[in-house]
């Protein structure tokens, strides 16, 4: 497995692979790799002949500098996981190289996809995500890229970016991976303090309760209202949103109108750690 730090070296390495007619697949990450990332790599290995993984904690997508500064950094174990999973090349760039100087992000507007829920709670977050993903796509020029469905809104934003600016690239969404107790895997989970995991687990159990209630015929808003109350009742859970949405538009569903492929989405802060989760209704 090659580890490359400069984008000029990466361009050369990939030119050689393309010359050999290898199909380049791309798994962008911010490191602190876990089983969720491993599942993206495994999917990539099935679909392409050469897998590039990037590890870059992108400063422009953080709306809180504390969150950026405390973002877990575990490069040695990340490289070990990447090697074990059969990644061909790991790209670990510096911000100046990715951004050609100072890191900055252009304002982007994809309607509710960028302005609702995560966009409203974290103003500027999607500007940073779009900026860095566009830059990484241009640097790596993959035929296919792989993203997790755990960050559902991010995935849909990136699908939109792909449609508008990279129409020949395939974007593959890979299913959310949970720990055995149900907690959605996230690099941030290692920051959940001891004794708070049970509170974090309520996020998933309330999602499942709401899903079951809707399947049993309850109106969407009734099912969500009950679970919101349960979460709000826990002093260690700071609920940000709990809603049913159309993933293509991020319009909210109300009543029993659940045509299409509605998702339940939730975000909450537990022990200072912001967690998100979702499930298909
Ligand atoms: O999901 C992530 O890890 C990041 O938001 C991404 C897509 C790698 C962009 O920095």
PDB file of N, CA and C in Angstrom, residues 86-146:
ATOM      1  N   UNK A  86      -7.060  -3.811   2.322  1.00  0.00           N
ATOM      2  CA  UNK A  86      -6.609  -3.911   0.928  1.00  0.00           C
ATOM      3  C   UNK A  86      -6.684  -2.617   0.135  1.00  0.00           C
ATOM      4  N   UNK A  87      -6.654  -1.471   0.818  1.00  0.00           N
ATOM      5  CA  UNK A  87      -6.584  -0.187   0.096  1.00  0.00           C
ATOM      6  C   UNK A  87      -5.269  -0.167  -0.699  1.00  0.00           C
ATOM      7  N   UNK A  88      -5.307   0.389  -1.917  1.00  0.00           N
ATOM      8  CA  UNK A  88      -4.095   0.416  -2.732  1.00  0.00           C
ATOM      9  C   UNK A  88      -3.248   1.652  -2.452  1.00  0.00           C
ATOM     10  N   UNK A  89      -3.914   2.768  -2.203  1.00  0.00           N
ATOM     11  CA  UNK A  89      -3.160   4.017  -2.016  1.00  0.00           C
ATOM     12  C   UNK A  89      -3.878   4.901  -0.997  1.00  0.00           C
ATOM     13  N   UNK A  90      -3.132   5.421  -0.039  1.00  0.00           N
ATOM     14  CA  UNK A  90      -3.723   6.356   0.933  1.00  0.00           C
ATOM     15  C   UNK A  90      -3.137   7.735   0.664  1.00  0.00           C
ATOM     16  N   UNK A  91      -4.021   8.710   0.536  1.00  0.00           N
ATOM     17  CA  UNK A  91      -3.609  10.088   0.286  1.00  0.00           C
ATOM     18  C   UNK A  91      -3.821  10.875   1.576  1.00  0.00           C
ATOM     19  N   UNK A  92      -2.727  11.428   2.119  1.00  0.00           N
ATOM     20  CA  UNK A  92      -2.805  12.168   3.394  1.00  0.00           C
ATOM     21  C   UNK A  92      -2.264  13.583   3.147  1.00  0.00           C
ATOM     22  N   UNK A  93      -3.084  14.457   2.577  1.00  0.00           N
ATOM     23  CA  UNK A  93      -2.548  15.767   2.182  1.00  0.00           C
ATOM     24  C   UNK A  93      -2.537  16.787   3.317  1.00  0.00           C
ATOM     25  N   UNK A  94      -1.858  17.884   3.070  1.00  0.00           N
ATOM     26  CA  UNK A  94      -1.887  19.049   3.958  1.00  0.00           C
ATOM     27  C   UNK A  94      -2.923  20.025   3.410  1.00  0.00           C
ATOM     28  N   UNK A  95      -3.481  20.855   4.307  1.00  0.00           N
ATOM     29  CA  UNK A  95      -4.530  21.800   3.887  1.00  0.00           C
ATOM     30  C   UNK A  95      -4.040  22.739   2.778  1.00  0.00           C
ATOM     31  N   UNK A  96      -2.804  23.230   2.885  1.00  0.00           N
ATOM     32  CA  UNK A  96      -2.310  24.201   1.875  1.00  0.00           C
ATOM     33  C   UNK A  96      -2.281  23.573   0.487  1.00  0.00           C
ATOM     34  N   UNK A  97      -1.993  22.274   0.436  1.00  0.00           N
ATOM     35  CA  UNK A  97      -1.909  21.585  -0.850  1.00  0.00           C
ATOM     36  C   UNK A  97      -3.315  21.391  -1.434  1.00  0.00           C
ATOM     37  N   UNK A  98      -4.249  20.959  -0.560  1.00  0.00           N
ATOM     38  CA  UNK A  98      -5.625  20.745  -1.037  1.00  0.00           C
ATOM     39  C   UNK A  98      -6.224  22.072  -1.505  1.00  0.00           C
ATOM     40  N   UNK A  99      -5.974  23.138  -0.732  1.00  0.00           N
ATOM     41  CA  UNK A  99      -6.632  24.422  -0.996  1.00  0.00           C
ATOM     42  C   UNK A  99      -5.789  25.388  -1.831  1.00  0.00           C
ATOM     43  N   UNK A 100      -4.624  24.957  -2.301  1.00  0.00           N
ATOM     44  CA  UNK A 100      -3.726  25.869  -3.031  1.00  0.00           C
ATOM     45  C   UNK A 100      -3.518  27.152  -2.233  1.00  0.00           C
ATOM     46  N   UNK A 101      -3.210  27.007  -0.969  1.00  0.00           N
ATOM     47  CA  UNK A 101      -3.022  28.186  -0.104  1.00  0.00           C
ATOM     48  C   UNK A 101      -3.953  28.102   1.084  1.00  0.00           C
ATOM     49  N   UNK A 102      -4.518  29.240   1.430  1.00  0.00           N
ATOM     50  CA  UNK A 102      -5.366  29.278   2.627  1.00  0.00           C
ATOM     51  C   UNK A 102      -6.707  28.565   2.399  1.00  0.00           C
ATOM     52  N   UNK A 103      -7.130  27.795   3.414  1.00  0.00           N
ATOM     53  CA  UNK A 103      -8.396  27.055   3.276  1.00  0.00           C
ATOM     54  C   UNK A 103      -9.578  28.022   3.255  1.00  0.00           C
ATOM     55  N   UNK A 104     -10.479  27.845   2.302  1.00  0.00           N
ATOM     56  CA  UNK A 104     -11.656  28.709   2.176  1.00  0.00           C
ATOM     57  C   UNK A 104     -12.740  27.903   1.475  1.00  0.00           C
ATOM     58  N   UNK A 105     -13.987  28.339   1.611  1.00  0.00           N
ATOM     59  CA  UNK A 105     -15.076  27.621   0.933  1.00  0.00           C
ATOM     60  C   UNK A 105     -16.052  28.615   0.332  1.00  0.00           C
ATOM     61  N   UNK A 106     -16.428  28.339  -0.913  1.00  0.00           N
ATOM     62  CA  UNK A 106     -17.414  29.158  -1.631  1.00  0.00           C
ATOM     63  C   UNK A 106     -18.798  28.894  -1.062  1.00  0.00           C
ATOM     64  N   UNK A 107     -19.682  29.901  -1.010  1.00  0.00           N
ATOM     65  CA  UNK A 107     -21.065  29.681  -0.569  1.00  0.00           C
ATOM     66  C   UNK A 107     -21.790  28.846  -1.616  1.00  0.00           C
ATOM     67  N   UNK A 108     -22.506  27.819  -1.171  1.00  0.00           N
ATOM     68  CA  UNK A 108     -23.231  26.983  -2.113  1.00  0.00           C
ATOM     69  C   UNK A 108     -24.689  26.881  -1.676  1.00  0.00           C
ATOM     70  N   UNK A 109     -25.591  26.820  -2.646  1.00  0.00           N
ATOM     71  CA  UNK A 109     -27.009  26.756  -2.306  1.00  0.00           C
ATOM     72  C   UNK A 109     -27.683  25.668  -3.153  1.00  0.00           C
ATOM     73  N   UNK A 110     -27.987  24.541  -2.516  1.00  0.00           N
ATOM     74  CA  UNK A 110     -28.736  23.478  -3.187  1.00  0.00           C
ATOM     75  C   UNK A 110     -30.143  23.412  -2.579  1.00  0.00           C
ATOM     76  N   UNK A 111     -30.715  24.552  -2.243  1.00  0.00           N
ATOM     77  CA  UNK A 111     -32.056  24.585  -1.647  1.00  0.00           C
ATOM     78  C   UNK A 111     -32.060  23.914  -0.286  1.00  0.00           C
ATOM     79  N   UNK A 112     -33.138  23.161   0.008  1.00  0.00           N
ATOM     80  CA  UNK A 112     -33.252  22.548   1.340  1.00  0.00           C
ATOM     81  C   UNK A 112     -32.110  21.550   1.617  1.00  0.00           C
ATOM     82  N   UNK A 113     -31.553  20.974   0.562  1.00  0.00           N
ATOM     83  CA  UNK A 113     -30.456  20.010   0.778  1.00  0.00           C
ATOM     84  C   UNK A 113     -29.318  20.648   1.569  1.00  0.00           C
ATOM     85  N   UNK A 114     -29.050  21.925   1.300  1.00  0.00           N
ATOM     86  CA  UNK A 114     -27.964  22.586   2.042  1.00  0.00           C
ATOM     87  C   UNK A 114     -28.468  23.503   3.158  1.00  0.00           C
ATOM     88  N   UNK A 115     -29.790  23.835   3.158  1.00  0.00           N
ATOM     89  CA  UNK A 115     -30.236  24.832   4.158  1.00  0.00           C
ATOM     90  C   UNK A 115     -31.013  24.219   5.324  1.00  0.00           C
ATOM     91  N   UNK A 116     -31.610  23.031   5.136  1.00  0.00           N
ATOM     92  CA  UNK A 116     -32.439  22.456   6.212  1.00  0.00           C
ATOM     93  C   UNK A 116     -31.583  21.595   7.149  1.00  0.00           C
ATOM     94  N   UNK A 117     -32.110  21.276   8.303  1.00  0.00           N
ATOM     95  CA  UNK A 117     -31.508  20.339   9.275  1.00  0.00           C
ATOM     96  C   UNK A 117     -30.006  20.603   9.493  1.00  0.00           C
ATOM     97  N   UNK A 118     -29.120  19.756   8.955  1.00  0.00           N
ATOM     98  CA  UNK A 118     -27.676  19.951   9.195  1.00  0.00           C
ATOM     99  C   UNK A 118     -27.237  21.336   8.709  1.00  0.00           C
ATOM    100  N   UNK A 119     -27.802  21.770   7.593  1.00  0.00           N
ATOM    101  CA  UNK A 119     -27.424  23.074   7.029  1.00  0.00           C
ATOM    102  C   UNK A 119     -27.829  24.213   7.955  1.00  0.00           C
ATOM    103  N   UNK A 120     -28.986  24.059   8.607  1.00  0.00           N
ATOM    104  CA  UNK A 120     -29.475  25.116   9.506  1.00  0.00           C
ATOM    105  C   UNK A 120     -28.707  25.084  10.821  1.00  0.00           C
ATOM    106  N   UNK A 121     -28.452  23.876  11.324  1.00  0.00           N
ATOM    107  CA  UNK A 121     -27.757  23.746  12.611  1.00  0.00           C
ATOM    108  C   UNK A 121     -26.278  24.085  12.498  1.00  0.00           C
ATOM    109  N   UNK A 122     -25.714  23.849  11.321  1.00  0.00           N
ATOM    110  CA  UNK A 122     -24.267  24.063  11.159  1.00  0.00           C
ATOM    111  C   UNK A 122     -24.018  24.950   9.935  1.00  0.00           C
ATOM    112  N   UNK A 123     -24.336  26.253  10.078  1.00  0.00           N
ATOM    113  CA  UNK A 123     -24.221  27.136   8.897  1.00  0.00           C
ATOM    114  C   UNK A 123     -22.795  27.113   8.328  1.00  0.00           C
ATOM    115  N   UNK A 124     -22.707  26.939   7.034  1.00  0.00           N
ATOM    116  CA  UNK A 124     -21.396  26.910   6.363  1.00  0.00           C
ATOM    117  C   UNK A 124     -20.817  25.502   6.260  1.00  0.00           C
ATOM    118  N   UNK A 125     -21.397  24.551   7.003  1.00  0.00           N
ATOM    119  CA  UNK A 125     -20.846  23.181   7.000  1.00  0.00           C
ATOM    120  C   UNK A 125     -20.826  22.590   5.588  1.00  0.00           C
ATOM    121  N   UNK A 126     -21.964  22.676   4.898  1.00  0.00           N
ATOM    122  CA  UNK A 126     -22.001  22.059   3.568  1.00  0.00           C
ATOM    123  C   UNK A 126     -21.164  22.835   2.546  1.00  0.00           C
ATOM    124  N   UNK A 127     -20.969  24.145   2.773  1.00  0.00           N
ATOM    125  CA  UNK A 127     -20.055  24.886   1.881  1.00  0.00           C
ATOM    126  C   UNK A 127     -18.679  24.220   1.931  1.00  0.00           C
ATOM    127  N   UNK A 128     -18.236  23.905   3.176  1.00  0.00           N
ATOM    128  CA  UNK A 128     -16.919  23.295   3.365  1.00  0.00           C
ATOM    129  C   UNK A 128     -16.855  21.886   2.806  1.00  0.00           C
ATOM    130  N   UNK A 129     -17.942  21.119   3.007  1.00  0.00           N
ATOM    131  CA  UNK A 129     -17.962  19.736   2.491  1.00  0.00           C
ATOM    132  C   UNK A 129     -17.904  19.763   0.959  1.00  0.00           C
ATOM    133  N   UNK A 130     -18.744  20.611   0.353  1.00  0.00           N
ATOM    134  CA  UNK A 130     -18.782  20.652  -1.124  1.00  0.00           C
ATOM    135  C   UNK A 130     -17.412  21.084  -1.664  1.00  0.00           C
ATOM    136  N   UNK A 131     -16.856  22.127  -1.028  1.00  0.00           N
ATOM    137  CA  UNK A 131     -15.556  22.653  -1.487  1.00  0.00           C
ATOM    138  C   UNK A 131     -14.479  21.554  -1.463  1.00  0.00           C
ATOM    139  N   UNK A 132     -14.388  20.841  -0.319  1.00  0.00           N
ATOM    140  CA  UNK A 132     -13.294  19.862  -0.211  1.00  0.00           C
ATOM    141  C   UNK A 132     -13.550  18.650  -1.096  1.00  0.00           C
ATOM    142  N   UNK A 133     -14.808  18.230  -1.189  1.00  0.00           N
ATOM    143  CA  UNK A 133     -15.096  17.051  -2.017  1.00  0.00           C
ATOM    144  C   UNK A 133     -14.835  17.404  -3.496  1.00  0.00           C
ATOM    145  N   UNK A 134     -15.225  18.608  -3.909  1.00  0.00           N
ATOM    146  CA  UNK A 134     -14.941  19.033  -5.292  1.00  0.00           C
ATOM    147  C   UNK A 134     -13.427  19.011  -5.538  1.00  0.00           C
ATOM    148  N   UNK A 135     -12.668  19.562  -4.582  1.00  0.00           N
ATOM    149  CA  UNK A 135     -11.211  19.612  -4.745  1.00  0.00           C
ATOM    150  C   UNK A 135     -10.628  18.196  -4.784  1.00  0.00           C
ATOM    151  N   UNK A 136     -11.097  17.331  -3.872  1.00  0.00           N
ATOM    152  CA  UNK A 136     -10.565  15.955  -3.846  1.00  0.00           C
ATOM    153  C   UNK A 136     -10.955  15.192  -5.115  1.00  0.00           C
ATOM    154  N   UNK A 137     -12.183  15.401  -5.598  1.00  0.00           N
ATOM    155  CA  UNK A 137     -12.607  14.742  -6.850  1.00  0.00           C
ATOM    156  C   UNK A 137     -11.689  15.191  -7.997  1.00  0.00           C
ATOM    157  N   UNK A 138     -11.376  16.491  -8.027  1.00  0.00           N
ATOM    158  CA  UNK A 138     -10.518  16.992  -9.106  1.00  0.00           C
ATOM    159  C   UNK A 138      -9.101  16.451  -8.988  1.00  0.00           C
ATOM    160  N   UNK A 139      -8.635  16.260  -7.762  1.00  0.00           N
ATOM    161  CA  UNK A 139      -7.271  15.744  -7.562  1.00  0.00           C
ATOM    162  C   UNK A 139      -7.215  14.254  -7.921  1.00  0.00           C
ATOM    163  N   UNK A 140      -8.190  13.476  -7.423  1.00  0.00           N
ATOM    164  CA  UNK A 140      -8.136  12.008  -7.585  1.00  0.00           C
ATOM    165  C   UNK A 140      -8.743  11.560  -8.928  1.00  0.00           C
ATOM    166  N   UNK A 141      -9.745  12.308  -9.393  1.00  0.00           N
ATOM    167  CA  UNK A 141     -10.465  11.965 -10.635  1.00  0.00           C
ATOM    168  C   UNK A 141     -10.888  10.501 -10.694  1.00  0.00           C
ATOM    169  N   UNK A 142     -11.656  10.066  -9.698  1.00  0.00           N
ATOM    170  CA  UNK A 142     -12.083   8.656  -9.686  1.00  0.00           C
ATOM    171  C   UNK A 142     -13.242   8.420 -10.655  1.00  0.00           C
ATOM    172  N   UNK A 143     -13.454   7.135 -10.991  1.00  0.00           N
ATOM    173  CA  UNK A 143     -14.653   6.824 -11.794  1.00  0.00           C
ATOM    174  C   UNK A 143     -15.841   6.631 -10.849  1.00  0.00           C
ATOM    175  N   UNK A 144     -15.549   6.195  -9.614  1.00  0.00           N
ATOM    176  CA  UNK A 144     -16.609   5.937  -8.632  1.00  0.00           C
ATOM    177  C   UNK A 144     -16.135   6.419  -7.257  1.00  0.00           C
ATOM    178  N   UNK A 145     -17.045   7.021  -6.489  1.00  0.00           N
ATOM    179  CA  UNK A 145     -16.709   7.429  -5.118  1.00  0.00           C
ATOM    180  C   UNK A 145     -17.726   6.829  -4.157  1.00  0.00           C
ATOM    181  N   UNK A 146     -17.276   6.611  -2.930  1.00  0.00           N
ATOM    182  CA  UNK A 146     -18.086   5.863  -1.960  1.00  0.00           C
ATOM    183  C   UNK A 146     -18.287   6.689  -0.690  1.00  0.00           C
TER     184      UNK A 146
END
